[in-house]
Amino acid sequence: MSILTLQQVSKTFQNYKAVDQISLTVPRGCIYGLLGPNGAGKTTTIRMITGITHPDSGDIFLGGNRVNKTIPSSIGYMPEERGLYKKMSVWDHLLYLARLKGLSVQKAKEELKFWIERLDMKSWYTKKVEELSKGMSQKAQFIASVIHKPDLLILDEPFSGLDPINTNLIKDEISRLRDMGTTILFSTHRMEQVEEICERMVLINKGKNVLEGDVEEIRKSHRQHLFELVSENDLPGRFPDEFHEIQRLGKKVRFNPEPHIQSADLLRYFLNEGIEVNAFREQFPSINDIFIETVEKSNQA
Amino acid sequence: MNKLWLIIKREYTTRVFKKSFILLTLLVPLGIIAFSVIIGFIMSRNTVQNIRVAISDPQQMVNDSLIRKNSEIQYIISDQPFESLKSGIQSGQYQAVLEVMPPEDLKQKDFKIRINTDERLDINTTESIRNTLARQYRNYKIKNLQLNMDEINTLDVDISLDRHAVFNQDKKQSNVSNVVGAILGGIMGILMYIFVLGQGMMVMRSVMEEKMTRIVEVILSSVKPIELMMGKIIGVGAVGLTQLLIWIIFMPLAGIITTLMLGKNVFKPSMSGVNVDQAIQQADSLGLENIMMELGQMNWWFIIPVFLLFFVFGYFLFASLCAAIGSAVGDDQSEAQQLLLPITLLIVMGLYIAMAAIRAPYSNLAVISSFIPFFAPMVMPTRLAFDPPVWQTLLSLAILAISCYFFALLAAKIYRTGILMYGKKASFKEIGKWLFYK
């Protein structure tokens, strides 16, 4: 069951197609990565999903309903270009944003207390926004996007400017929300985060959907038959030619063998030769590599 | 609707409960009090030089009692010739010696009187001495021509026109009603001008700030752009009204305090300009009672609601344009000023036309500009006190209301796109294109 579906969605600004016939499906309850280089149309796509702008053509369905000109309240959105009113206190500000999402004063205060405690902001909520550090205000913005318990949470570069401790704090919250049934749409160009967090992803380039699917499957389907061996004892000077050794760094060797040679064949050879195997694995390409490869390919097309 | 209310509330409370607002609101009346006290004090000071003047008057033409009435400069009258009075200058008894002679020909009009002094005389002092002497010569002539003082006084006449309607049984119009209308119209026009310009700028700055701090996208994921824009315009307008109300309450207080501190007629004698004296005389001749009566006769049940409507529509018209500009420019102040210029020009032109309309509320200029939406909010209210034809008032209001709606819609479209555009310089052409985005 999908929570969000885009069908042939397009949006043009002044002779340039920001989004060009994008279709995608986000299953309910997963963490979904929206990737793409700068200017690929990620933010425009998100803005159309949140109802901030409207597509020129195509349809967007949210939980089975067509998104029209009303702003869907079941979405929580943390934009990349984010800020807060500087002169307001954190508490007043978050209360205001929660009220705009349709929460009653009572309910908003309850939720706010919960989140301030949870994100360790107790000594900060009486302060003015302008006194907050960047990380602190980021956390405040995160609260603003989740306080109304949205079904779909859209996070645009949520970790930019966060230190490792706060990054982990937010990551944990994201997983917790996912476990509670929230679907998370996660937009970024930091690929290692996608590998770490996302289950599914779509890659957008020049306004077009160039790659979509399960993150692990994408990695598998892009593997290039690369293997890595780590050995503590002395490695032989040469491996058989058909192994195609491509790199040797200290105790690490990488192979790109002939297609008929499988991992079992390699392992058997190492054992027969008496090479101590400390680690051996097939190398999946990183999302980063896939990203670069796919983007370059689609740029040439 | 609930969200709009929340936005209005935030825009209002964050401004009104800010220290700077409270301070400014209270300080402006205090500042005005201080200013008027200081100005009053300066104006009430003797501005002539502190000198004593001897008058050498061998033939005793100077009237002693008349000269003492004017006490700005101290005069010493003597029948000695200048030569024997010289020593007085040396000893510092007086600083100047005037030599007066009765005119040989009573028909002579121009006199050259010698003043012997080493002091440099400033304009005010020269003026004062000239006036004193002129009165003396006039007096001398009257006496020697054997004219009757009372008869001369009857030569001055004052005319006021008493208008009576012939067929139209409309309101009586008198000299008083013109003056009252002018004052009332002037106040309305200027109020409108200050309010529209001041609050319009505030709306613009606030939109720019929202765009700059990047809060806007967060808000827009909860409310529609038009709600945010309208909420802001209404909220900022309410702030302005609050300030206005406080001042309206405070201003009379300021006046009272000033008068108490300086004594009653601080301003009257001091401003030495003839115009002020005349105006005061005129006001005196009109009489407070007449003014009050005239005010009582005004059709307040019509004027006040209509004025408020013009106020609201005028404010909305300009404020939504300001919001559109704010959304288009972002953080570039100078660019904002550039785009704001046409609007400021319109408002200033409106004010000038309004000022002209006070003097000629039935002129073609006044009537036609009442039907131009950008001028109407300033021009029509100034004319209201002059009892213009009802159809003109209503037509003007209708045109304004329709254009207000139209421009608010237009502004909302620009706002919607502009507020999310970062880093690009928006030309008028580009802004024009935004109007057609979905």
XYZ file of C-alpha atoms in Angstrom:
739
model
C 0.000 0.000 0.000
C 1.579 3.233 -1.070
C 1.246 6.479 0.821
C 2.433 8.736 -1.963
C 2.206 8.380 -5.709
C 3.359 10.790 -8.368
C 2.080 10.267 -11.889
C 3.735 12.046 -14.799
C 4.213 15.198 -12.772
C 5.757 18.189 -14.587
C 6.541 21.740 -13.626
C 8.092 24.406 -15.827
C 9.649 27.720 -14.805
C 10.459 30.224 -17.504
C 11.384 27.893 -20.340
C 13.147 25.452 -18.100
C 11.673 22.191 -16.962
C 12.322 21.846 -13.256
C 10.397 18.594 -13.075
C 9.803 16.536 -16.188
C 7.234 13.740 -16.095
C 8.268 12.264 -12.795
C 6.460 9.162 -11.592
C 7.247 7.430 -8.355
C 5.643 5.448 -5.566
C 6.492 5.623 -1.889
C 5.297 2.573 0.092
C 3.768 3.224 3.482
C 6.090 2.902 6.467
C 9.449 3.019 4.771
C 12.321 5.463 4.650
C 12.528 6.669 1.102
C 15.502 8.545 -0.296
C 15.035 11.302 -2.835
C 18.416 11.866 -4.430
C 19.763 14.039 -7.122
C 22.479 16.548 -7.890
C 21.940 20.211 -7.147
C 19.203 21.686 -9.301
C 17.805 18.290 -10.247
C 14.294 19.263 -9.162
C 14.160 17.694 -5.715
C 12.940 20.775 -3.903
C 10.388 21.551 -6.610
C 9.089 17.984 -6.381
C 8.789 18.255 -2.622
C 7.077 21.620 -2.870
C 4.476 20.100 -5.136
C 3.915 17.208 -2.745
C 3.449 19.610 0.151
C 1.057 21.754 -1.865
C 3.290 24.839 -1.730
C 3.375 24.912 -5.526
C 1.216 23.060 -7.981
C 2.193 20.875 -10.923
C 1.569 22.110 -14.457
C 0.465 18.611 -15.362
C 0.245 15.184 -13.769
C -1.275 13.975 -10.533
C -0.099 13.540 -6.987
C -1.915 11.140 -4.676
C -1.411 11.209 -0.957
C -2.874 8.287 0.946
C -5.137 7.584 -1.993
C -6.454 11.144 -2.284
C -5.525 13.486 -5.050
C -3.598 16.491 -3.759
C -5.343 19.611 -4.918
C -4.920 23.177 -3.834
C -5.473 22.537 -0.160
C -2.406 21.997 1.935
C -2.349 18.436 3.251
C -2.160 18.402 7.043
C -0.898 14.839 7.184
C 2.510 15.970 5.961
C 5.377 17.177 8.092
C 7.973 19.150 6.199
C 11.433 20.310 7.107
C 12.666 22.297 4.119
C 16.269 22.720 3.149
C 15.864 26.487 3.178
C 14.703 26.665 6.742
C 14.627 29.294 9.385
C 12.658 30.602 12.280
C 11.457 33.997 13.418
C 14.484 35.324 15.244
C 12.766 37.378 17.860
C 10.378 34.750 19.158
C 11.112 32.407 22.012
C 11.580 28.765 21.033
C 8.502 27.762 22.988
C 6.242 30.434 21.491
C 7.557 29.732 18.051
C 6.992 25.990 18.152
C 3.590 26.512 19.726
C 2.693 28.838 16.883
C 3.834 26.383 14.222
C 1.981 23.544 15.946
C -1.182 25.643 16.092
C -0.840 26.399 12.384
C -0.826 22.663 11.827
C -4.228 22.566 13.460
C -3.346 21.381 16.956
C -5.315 22.734 19.897
C -3.395 24.786 22.450
C -3.670 21.989 24.982
C -2.524 19.276 22.612
C 0.263 21.423 21.193
C 1.681 22.117 24.642
C 1.590 18.438 25.564
C 3.437 17.400 22.431
C 5.876 20.227 22.771
C 6.817 19.228 26.315
C 7.354 15.666 25.137
C 9.632 16.654 22.293
C 11.627 19.243 24.197
C 12.409 16.607 26.773
C 13.147 13.997 24.153
C 15.549 16.133 22.120
C 17.280 17.462 25.178
C 16.261 21.093 24.736
C 14.991 21.818 28.222
C 17.506 24.520 28.950
C 16.764 26.217 25.658
C 13.059 26.535 25.170
C 12.689 29.864 26.967
C 15.469 31.403 24.907
C 14.957 33.445 21.813
C 15.538 31.767 18.496
C 18.394 34.117 17.635
C 20.321 32.847 20.666
C 20.245 29.250 19.466
C 23.199 27.510 17.887
C 22.660 26.141 14.420
C 22.261 22.598 15.694
C 19.791 23.716 18.343
C 17.634 25.568 15.881
C 17.805 22.546 13.604
C 16.372 20.443 16.394
C 13.648 23.012 16.946
C 12.817 22.784 13.260
C 12.695 19.041 13.469
C 10.185 19.302 16.296
C 8.110 21.680 14.204
C 7.911 19.127 11.418
C 6.879 16.164 13.579
C 4.798 17.732 16.325
C 1.469 17.047 14.619
C 2.301 13.346 14.088
C 2.297 13.384 10.299
C 1.785 10.234 8.236
C 4.410 11.429 5.805
C 7.487 13.246 7.045
C 9.559 15.027 4.428
C 13.087 15.928 5.449
C 15.226 17.964 3.077
C 18.904 17.648 4.059
C 18.029 17.179 7.729
C 21.599 16.668 8.918
C 23.325 19.617 7.319
C 25.012 21.610 10.045
C 24.522 19.012 12.786
C 27.369 17.629 14.879
C 27.741 13.815 15.044
C 25.951 13.572 18.390
C 22.913 15.461 17.221
C 23.006 13.689 13.873
C 22.685 10.393 15.699
C 19.948 11.805 17.911
C 17.901 12.778 14.873
C 18.695 9.506 13.091
C 17.381 7.587 16.073
C 14.240 9.693 16.081
C 13.746 9.009 12.390
C 14.013 5.245 12.948
C 11.691 5.462 15.931
C 9.103 7.361 13.925
C 9.423 4.832 11.118
C 8.809 2.008 13.581
C 5.706 3.836 14.727
C 4.392 3.801 11.179
C 5.507 7.176 9.827
C 6.689 7.194 6.245
C 9.780 9.285 5.740
C 10.792 10.947 2.512
C 14.398 11.898 2.841
C 16.007 14.231 0.358
C 19.750 14.588 0.231
C 22.856 14.533 -1.871
C 24.887 12.882 0.888
C 25.048 9.349 -0.429
C 26.476 7.553 2.586
C 23.398 8.635 4.524
C 21.167 7.041 1.945
C 22.956 3.713 2.272
C 22.708 3.953 6.013
C 19.121 5.049 6.435
C 17.011 4.493 3.371
C 15.228 1.362 2.299
C 14.072 2.648 -1.040
C 15.254 5.503 -3.187
C 14.711 7.427 -6.353
C 17.405 9.250 -8.251
C 16.368 12.395 -10.076
C 18.482 14.165 -12.653
C 17.457 17.159 -14.753
C 13.902 16.813 -13.563
C 13.642 13.192 -14.616
C 13.380 9.970 -12.643
C 16.487 8.041 -13.720
C 16.593 5.258 -11.136
C 14.136 3.955 -8.591
C 13.983 0.930 -6.338
C 15.121 -0.885 -3.226
C 18.506 0.449 -2.098
C 20.115 -2.982 -1.605
C 18.762 -4.284 -4.869
C 20.037 -1.274 -6.716
C 23.451 -1.835 -5.259
C 23.328 -5.523 -6.166
C 22.221 -4.851 -9.676
C 25.060 -2.414 -10.129
C 27.792 -4.676 -8.810
C 30.807 -4.930 -11.022
C 32.253 -8.267 -9.928
C 34.773 -6.705 -7.588
C 36.285 -8.598 -4.663
C 38.468 -7.554 -1.790
C 40.879 -9.656 0.231
C 42.579 -8.656 3.476
C 45.391 -10.873 4.657
C 47.807 -10.563 7.579
C 50.581 -12.762 6.219
C 52.664 -12.157 3.158
C 50.699 -12.079 -0.051
C 52.103 -13.798 -3.108
C 53.744 -11.522 -5.641
C 51.323 -12.540 -8.352
C 47.827 -13.941 -8.576
C 46.576 -15.823 -11.627
C 45.972 -13.546 -14.598
C 42.311 -14.368 -14.815
C 41.867 -12.826 -11.335
C 42.777 -9.398 -12.737
C 44.292 -7.802 -9.677
C 43.512 -4.126 -9.965
C 44.808 -2.627 -6.765
C 47.080 -3.511 -3.860
C 47.215 -1.364 -0.763
C 49.304 -2.870 2.012
C 47.415 -5.942 3.106
C 44.440 -5.239 0.909
C 44.053 -6.543 -2.635
C 41.199 -5.892 -5.038
C 40.290 -8.162 -7.932
C 38.039 -7.818 -10.897
C 38.143 -11.438 -12.146
C 36.822 -12.966 -15.371
C 33.045 -13.336 -15.298
C 33.123 -17.119 -14.886
C 35.127 -16.886 -11.659
C 32.894 -16.679 -8.605
C 33.724 -15.787 -5.020
C 33.916 -19.478 -4.114
C 36.593 -19.980 -6.773
C 38.659 -17.182 -5.350
C 38.337 -18.411 -1.770
C 39.250 -21.939 -2.751
C 42.378 -20.657 -4.434
C 43.435 -18.606 -1.397
C 42.969 -21.577 0.914
C 44.815 -23.917 -1.389
C 47.714 -21.478 -1.570
C 47.770 -21.191 2.208
C 46.957 -17.491 2.232
C 45.507 -16.442 5.544
C 42.146 -14.810 4.894
C 41.377 -12.170 7.484
C 38.550 -10.692 5.463
C 37.084 -11.402 2.090
C 34.009 -9.870 0.511
C 32.421 -8.947 -2.721
C 32.439 -5.180 -3.138
C 29.061 -3.653 -3.860
C 29.288 -0.297 -5.456
C 28.436 2.533 -3.115
C 25.350 4.563 -3.851
C 27.828 7.340 -4.439
C 29.378 5.448 -7.369
C 25.981 4.505 -8.732
C 24.865 8.079 -8.381
C 27.825 9.468 -10.296
C 27.616 6.766 -12.945
C 23.886 7.150 -13.463
C 23.975 10.931 -13.501
C 26.804 10.981 -16.028
C 25.033 8.453 -18.188
C 21.802 10.395 -18.139
C 23.651 13.643 -18.842
C 25.113 12.099 -21.989
C 21.774 10.775 -23.133
C -10.017 31.177 8.937
C -8.584 29.879 12.171
C -5.107 29.900 10.682
C -5.536 33.420 9.381
C -6.463 34.474 12.881
C -3.346 32.796 14.284
C -1.179 34.634 11.807
C -2.811 37.959 12.550
C -2.378 37.339 16.245
C 1.300 36.553 15.874
C 1.997 39.510 13.620
C 0.196 41.742 16.089
C 1.528 40.469 19.391
C 5.155 40.102 18.339
C 5.119 43.749 17.324
C 2.967 45.335 19.984
C 4.670 43.637 22.903
C 8.119 44.450 21.644
C 10.052 46.882 23.794
C 10.876 49.086 20.863
C 7.214 49.469 19.961
C 6.157 50.380 23.479
C 9.082 52.746 23.791
C 8.465 54.384 20.446
C 4.747 54.701 21.018
C 5.282 56.386 24.353
C 8.333 58.360 23.345
C 6.841 59.967 20.277
C 4.235 61.916 22.252
C 6.857 62.691 24.894
C 9.209 63.736 22.136
C 6.567 65.970 20.706
C 5.957 67.488 24.118
C 9.668 68.089 24.595
C 9.969 69.423 21.083
C 7.091 71.855 21.454
C 8.346 73.001 24.838
C 11.789 73.661 23.406
C 10.456 75.301 20.276
C 8.039 77.357 22.333
C 10.853 78.368 24.606
C 13.094 79.362 21.714
C 10.311 81.209 19.973
C 9.269 83.072 23.084
C 12.774 84.386 23.659
C 13.452 87.978 22.768
C 15.082 87.671 19.444
C 16.165 91.267 19.068
C 19.602 92.392 20.157
C 19.942 93.520 23.689
C 20.746 97.186 23.009
C 19.639 100.566 24.202
C 18.902 103.212 21.626
C 18.908 106.914 22.226
C 16.640 109.066 20.077
C 17.879 112.506 19.346
C 14.623 114.388 18.911
C 15.251 118.138 19.100
C 11.781 119.034 17.826
C 9.994 116.570 20.086
C 7.979 114.773 17.500
C 8.224 111.379 19.247
C 5.294 110.363 21.366
C 6.723 109.216 24.641
C 3.921 106.896 25.723
C 3.651 105.219 22.327
C 7.309 104.365 22.236
C 7.277 102.678 25.624
C 4.522 100.293 24.575
C 6.973 98.592 22.317
C 9.411 97.331 24.870
C 11.569 94.935 22.862
C 14.251 97.601 22.590
C 14.812 100.152 25.248
C 14.609 103.719 23.946
C 15.929 106.834 25.619
C 14.448 110.042 24.270
C 16.463 113.187 24.345
C 16.097 116.682 22.826
C 19.838 116.969 22.416
C 21.458 116.809 18.987
C 23.545 113.789 18.065
C 26.866 115.547 18.736
C 26.116 115.963 22.405
C 24.773 112.419 22.694
C 27.963 110.852 21.345
C 29.477 110.647 24.794
C 26.713 108.342 25.906
C 27.845 105.772 23.352
C 31.350 106.075 24.647
C 30.276 105.563 28.235
C 28.062 102.649 27.254
C 24.844 104.323 28.385
C 23.368 103.391 25.041
C 24.766 101.796 21.906
C 23.014 103.732 19.155
C 21.639 107.158 18.470
C 18.759 107.761 16.096
C 18.288 111.191 14.591
C 14.649 111.978 13.945
C 13.246 115.098 12.293
C 9.614 115.854 11.607
C 8.889 115.675 7.869
C 8.724 119.003 6.123
C 6.184 117.769 3.642
C 3.418 115.738 5.205
C 2.865 113.932 1.906
C 6.356 112.562 1.933
C 6.328 108.757 2.198
C 9.927 107.658 2.197
C 12.229 108.664 4.983
C 15.846 107.996 5.557
C 16.640 108.043 9.250
C 20.204 108.069 10.396
C 21.273 105.639 13.047
C 24.698 106.235 14.560
C 26.175 103.106 16.013
C 29.239 100.903 16.041
C 27.129 97.816 16.609
C 26.158 95.563 13.744
C 22.411 95.354 13.621
C 20.668 92.093 12.818
C 17.500 91.723 10.790
C 15.117 91.458 13.716
C 16.528 94.501 15.459
C 16.486 96.588 12.289
C 12.918 95.501 11.680
C 11.873 96.388 15.202
C 13.418 99.838 15.041
C 11.901 100.505 11.618
C 8.458 99.509 12.817
C 8.724 101.685 15.882
C 9.765 104.677 13.811
C 7.121 104.060 11.179
C 4.445 104.144 13.875
C 5.875 107.423 15.187
C 5.835 109.042 11.754
C 2.363 107.788 11.003
C 1.190 109.180 14.313
C 2.824 112.494 13.639
C 1.156 112.714 10.250
C -2.261 111.888 11.633
C -1.899 114.581 14.253
C -0.636 117.238 11.866
C -3.097 116.451 9.119
C -5.740 116.803 11.813
C -7.313 113.474 11.048
C -9.623 111.746 13.433
C -8.149 108.497 14.804
C -11.566 106.841 15.099
C -12.391 107.686 11.511
C -9.169 106.166 10.341
C -9.897 102.973 12.197
C -13.212 102.680 10.383
C -11.376 102.526 7.051
C -10.415 98.910 7.626
C -13.119 96.522 6.462
C -13.668 92.780 6.710
C -15.841 90.921 4.228
C -17.295 87.462 4.660
C -19.513 85.812 2.088
C -22.784 84.410 3.277
C -23.892 81.731 0.854
C -27.601 81.003 0.525
C -28.813 78.166 -1.645
C -31.374 79.204 -4.217
C -33.021 75.984 -5.322
C -30.914 73.257 -3.759
C -31.767 72.841 -0.122
C -28.381 71.494 0.780
C -26.285 72.207 3.783
C -25.570 75.787 4.641
C -22.034 76.706 3.739
C -20.202 79.415 5.513
C -16.735 80.693 6.023
C -16.580 78.519 9.091
C -17.449 75.347 7.246
C -14.610 75.915 4.782
C -12.054 76.294 7.514
C -13.401 73.331 9.460
C -13.501 71.260 6.294
C -9.944 72.202 5.451
C -8.674 71.218 8.887
C -10.644 67.991 8.948
C -9.730 67.100 5.374
C -6.091 67.884 6.009
C -6.010 65.662 9.071
C -7.661 62.796 7.198
C -5.346 63.113 4.209
C -2.186 63.262 6.269
C -3.317 60.433 8.531
C -3.894 58.288 5.479
C -0.525 59.234 4.034
C 1.467 58.491 7.164
C -0.386 55.290 7.840
C -0.248 53.850 4.339
C 3.409 54.686 3.861
C 4.530 53.660 7.340
C 2.622 50.426 7.640
C 3.177 49.573 3.978
C 6.924 49.756 4.538
C 6.567 47.640 7.634
C 4.714 44.980 5.652
C 7.418 45.033 3.026
C 10.251 44.742 5.510
C 8.497 41.961 7.334
C 7.991 39.982 4.123
C 11.655 40.496 3.247
C 12.677 39.295 6.671
C 10.527 36.201 6.347
C 12.108 35.410 3.035
C 15.605 36.086 4.311
C 15.327 34.001 7.460
C 13.871 31.202 5.344
C 10.968 30.749 7.709
C 8.521 31.129 4.897
C 8.714 27.634 3.480
C 8.047 26.150 6.899
C 4.977 28.323 7.278
C 3.822 27.651 3.736
C 3.698 23.932 4.440
C 0.885 24.782 6.862
C -0.941 27.732 5.332
C -1.617 29.151 1.906
C 0.523 32.075 0.738
C -2.532 34.293 0.469
C -3.397 33.562 4.098
C 0.113 34.444 5.203
C 0.091 37.648 3.184
C -3.345 38.735 4.334
C -2.592 37.808 7.923
C 0.493 39.940 7.803
C -1.252 42.895 6.205
C -4.092 42.789 8.705
C -1.773 42.225 11.665
C 0.555 45.070 10.745
C -2.438 47.298 10.029
C -3.812 46.550 13.480
C -0.459 47.481 15.001
C -0.599 50.823 13.216
C -4.146 51.427 14.390
C -3.165 50.656 17.963
C -0.358 53.148 17.785
C -2.624 55.718 16.209
C -5.221 55.258 18.938
C -2.659 55.629 21.675
C -1.408 58.807 20.091
C -4.870 60.188 19.593
C -5.392 59.737 23.315
C -1.954 61.088 24.183
C -1.797 64.087 21.880
C -4.332 66.271 23.681
C -2.486 65.363 26.853
C 0.728 66.528 25.238
C -0.936 69.779 24.294
C -2.212 70.313 27.810
C 1.159 69.608 29.362
C 2.907 71.956 26.976
C 0.486 74.747 27.737
C 0.741 74.176 31.442
C 4.497 74.236 31.348
C 4.857 77.417 29.380
C 1.841 79.413 30.253
C -1.104 79.935 28.023
C -0.058 81.943 25.046
C 3.351 80.669 24.277
C 2.908 80.508 20.569
C 0.829 83.555 19.943
C 3.142 86.529 20.078
C 6.330 84.734 19.344
C 6.027 83.439 15.824
C 6.389 86.988 14.573
C 5.200 85.948 11.093
C 2.183 87.857 9.875
C 0.439 84.690 8.642
C 0.158 83.166 12.061
C -1.223 86.344 13.521
C -3.740 86.519 10.746
C -4.732 82.898 11.166
C -5.204 83.372 14.858
C -7.223 86.477 14.226
C -9.303 84.608 11.717
C -9.851 81.734 14.068
C -10.773 84.174 16.771
C -13.225 85.899 14.499
C -14.780 82.564 13.533
C -15.246 81.767 17.151
C -14.947 78.481 18.895
C -18.696 78.292 19.213
C -19.152 78.521 15.477
C -16.579 75.839 14.883
C -18.219 73.545 17.377
C -21.569 74.216 15.769
C -20.143 73.464 12.356
C -18.634 70.239 13.586
C -21.989 69.330 15.077
C -23.671 69.915 11.753
C -21.376 67.534 9.884
C -22.902 64.299 8.824
C -20.672 62.175 11.015
C -22.759 59.065 10.474
C -21.722 59.240 6.864
C -18.236 60.689 7.111
C -16.753 58.365 9.715
C -17.775 55.018 8.192
C -16.852 56.204 4.707
C -13.527 57.502 5.918
C -12.823 54.184 7.612
C -13.691 52.317 4.428
C -11.299 54.463 2.417
C -8.725 53.919 5.102
C -9.072 50.148 5.015
C -9.204 49.805 1.238
C -6.391 52.285 0.702
C -4.226 50.498 3.189
C -4.939 47.102 1.643
C -4.240 48.382 -1.845
C -0.816 49.760 -1.006
C 0.130 47.172 1.590
C -0.473 44.269 -0.790
C 1.717 45.958 -3.399
C 4.396 46.430 -0.748
C 4.111 42.756 0.204
C 4.547 41.786 -3.439
C 7.676 43.917 -3.691
C 9.059 42.513 -0.461
C 8.545 38.990 -1.753
C 10.273 39.771 -5.031
C 13.478 41.273 -3.665
C 14.642 39.303 -0.668
C 17.499 40.878 1.199
C 18.513 43.670 -1.125
C 17.439 46.909 0.519
C 18.461 49.147 -2.348
C 16.590 47.019 -4.835
C 13.555 47.194 -2.600
C 13.789 50.970 -2.539
C 14.017 50.983 -6.311
C 10.891 48.900 -6.758
C 9.121 50.867 -4.067
C 9.771 54.181 -5.760
C 6.798 54.104 -8.155
C 4.485 53.327 -5.260
C 5.943 56.040 -3.049
C 5.570 58.485 -5.917
C 1.912 57.564 -6.298
C 1.295 58.091 -2.597
C 3.123 61.418 -2.515
C 1.293 62.594 -5.620
C -1.933 61.562 -3.958
C -1.060 63.657 -0.948
C -0.286 66.734 -3.055
C -3.529 66.369 -4.954
C -5.279 65.976 -1.622
C -3.734 69.222 -0.398
C -4.907 70.958 -3.556
C -8.317 69.405 -3.052
C -8.591 71.104 0.326
C -8.435 74.506 -1.357
C -10.622 73.458 -4.278
C -12.628 70.398 -3.326
C -14.975 70.709 -6.295
C -12.320 71.246 -8.964
C -11.881 68.905 -11.919
C -8.545 67.731 -10.559
C -10.084 66.760 -7.255
C -13.080 65.041 -8.809
C -11.134 63.097 -11.420
C -8.431 61.917 -9.062
C -11.144 60.697 -6.722
C -11.837 58.088 -9.359
C -8.209 56.989 -9.734
C -7.685 54.171 -7.248
C -4.174 55.169 -6.199
C -5.158 58.750 -5.397
C -8.658 58.153 -4.100
C -7.633 57.001 -0.604
C -5.942 60.348 -0.007
C -8.070 62.702 -2.092
C -11.604 61.567 -1.360
C -11.345 61.643 2.449
C -10.070 65.226 2.329
C -13.114 66.153 0.280
C -15.564 64.407 2.573
C -15.772 67.345 4.935
C -16.854 69.585 2.070
C -20.003 67.626 1.473
C -19.288 66.345 -2.058
C -22.088 64.818 -4.136
C -22.943 61.403 -2.742
C -22.551 59.660 -6.100
C -18.945 60.808 -6.290
C -18.151 59.405 -2.884
C -19.793 56.096 -3.653
C -18.268 55.770 -7.123
C -14.839 56.588 -5.765
C -15.267 54.004 -3.039
C -16.519 51.385 -5.481
C -13.590 51.930 -7.856
C -11.175 51.750 -4.953
C -12.736 48.578 -3.573
C -12.666 46.816 -6.937
C -9.071 47.818 -7.644
C -8.128 46.834 -4.126
C -9.481 43.346 -4.740
C -7.799 43.185 -8.132
C -4.407 44.348 -6.901
C -4.531 42.140 -3.833
C -5.074 39.184 -6.136
C -2.237 40.306 -8.365
C 0.046 40.851 -5.402
C -0.839 37.449 -4.001
C 0.279 35.827 -7.241
C 3.590 37.662 -7.239
C 4.008 36.973 -3.551
C 3.343 33.260 -3.940
C 6.146 32.830 -6.451
C 8.518 35.517 -5.255
C 8.659 34.444 -1.663
C 10.228 31.109 -2.650
C 12.683 32.469 -5.228
C 16.159 32.800 -3.856
C 19.262 34.306 -5.299
C 17.786 35.658 -8.480
C 17.328 39.316 -9.217
C 13.743 39.850 -10.206
C 13.085 42.231 -13.061
C 9.651 43.710 -13.706
C 9.445 41.454 -16.731
C 10.123 38.381 -14.685
C 7.648 39.433 -12.030
C 5.130 39.811 -14.810
C 5.643 36.202 -15.752
C 5.034 35.047 -12.208
C 1.464 36.195 -12.569
C 0.798 33.321 -14.920
C 2.294 30.494 -12.894
C -0.029 27.821 -11.747
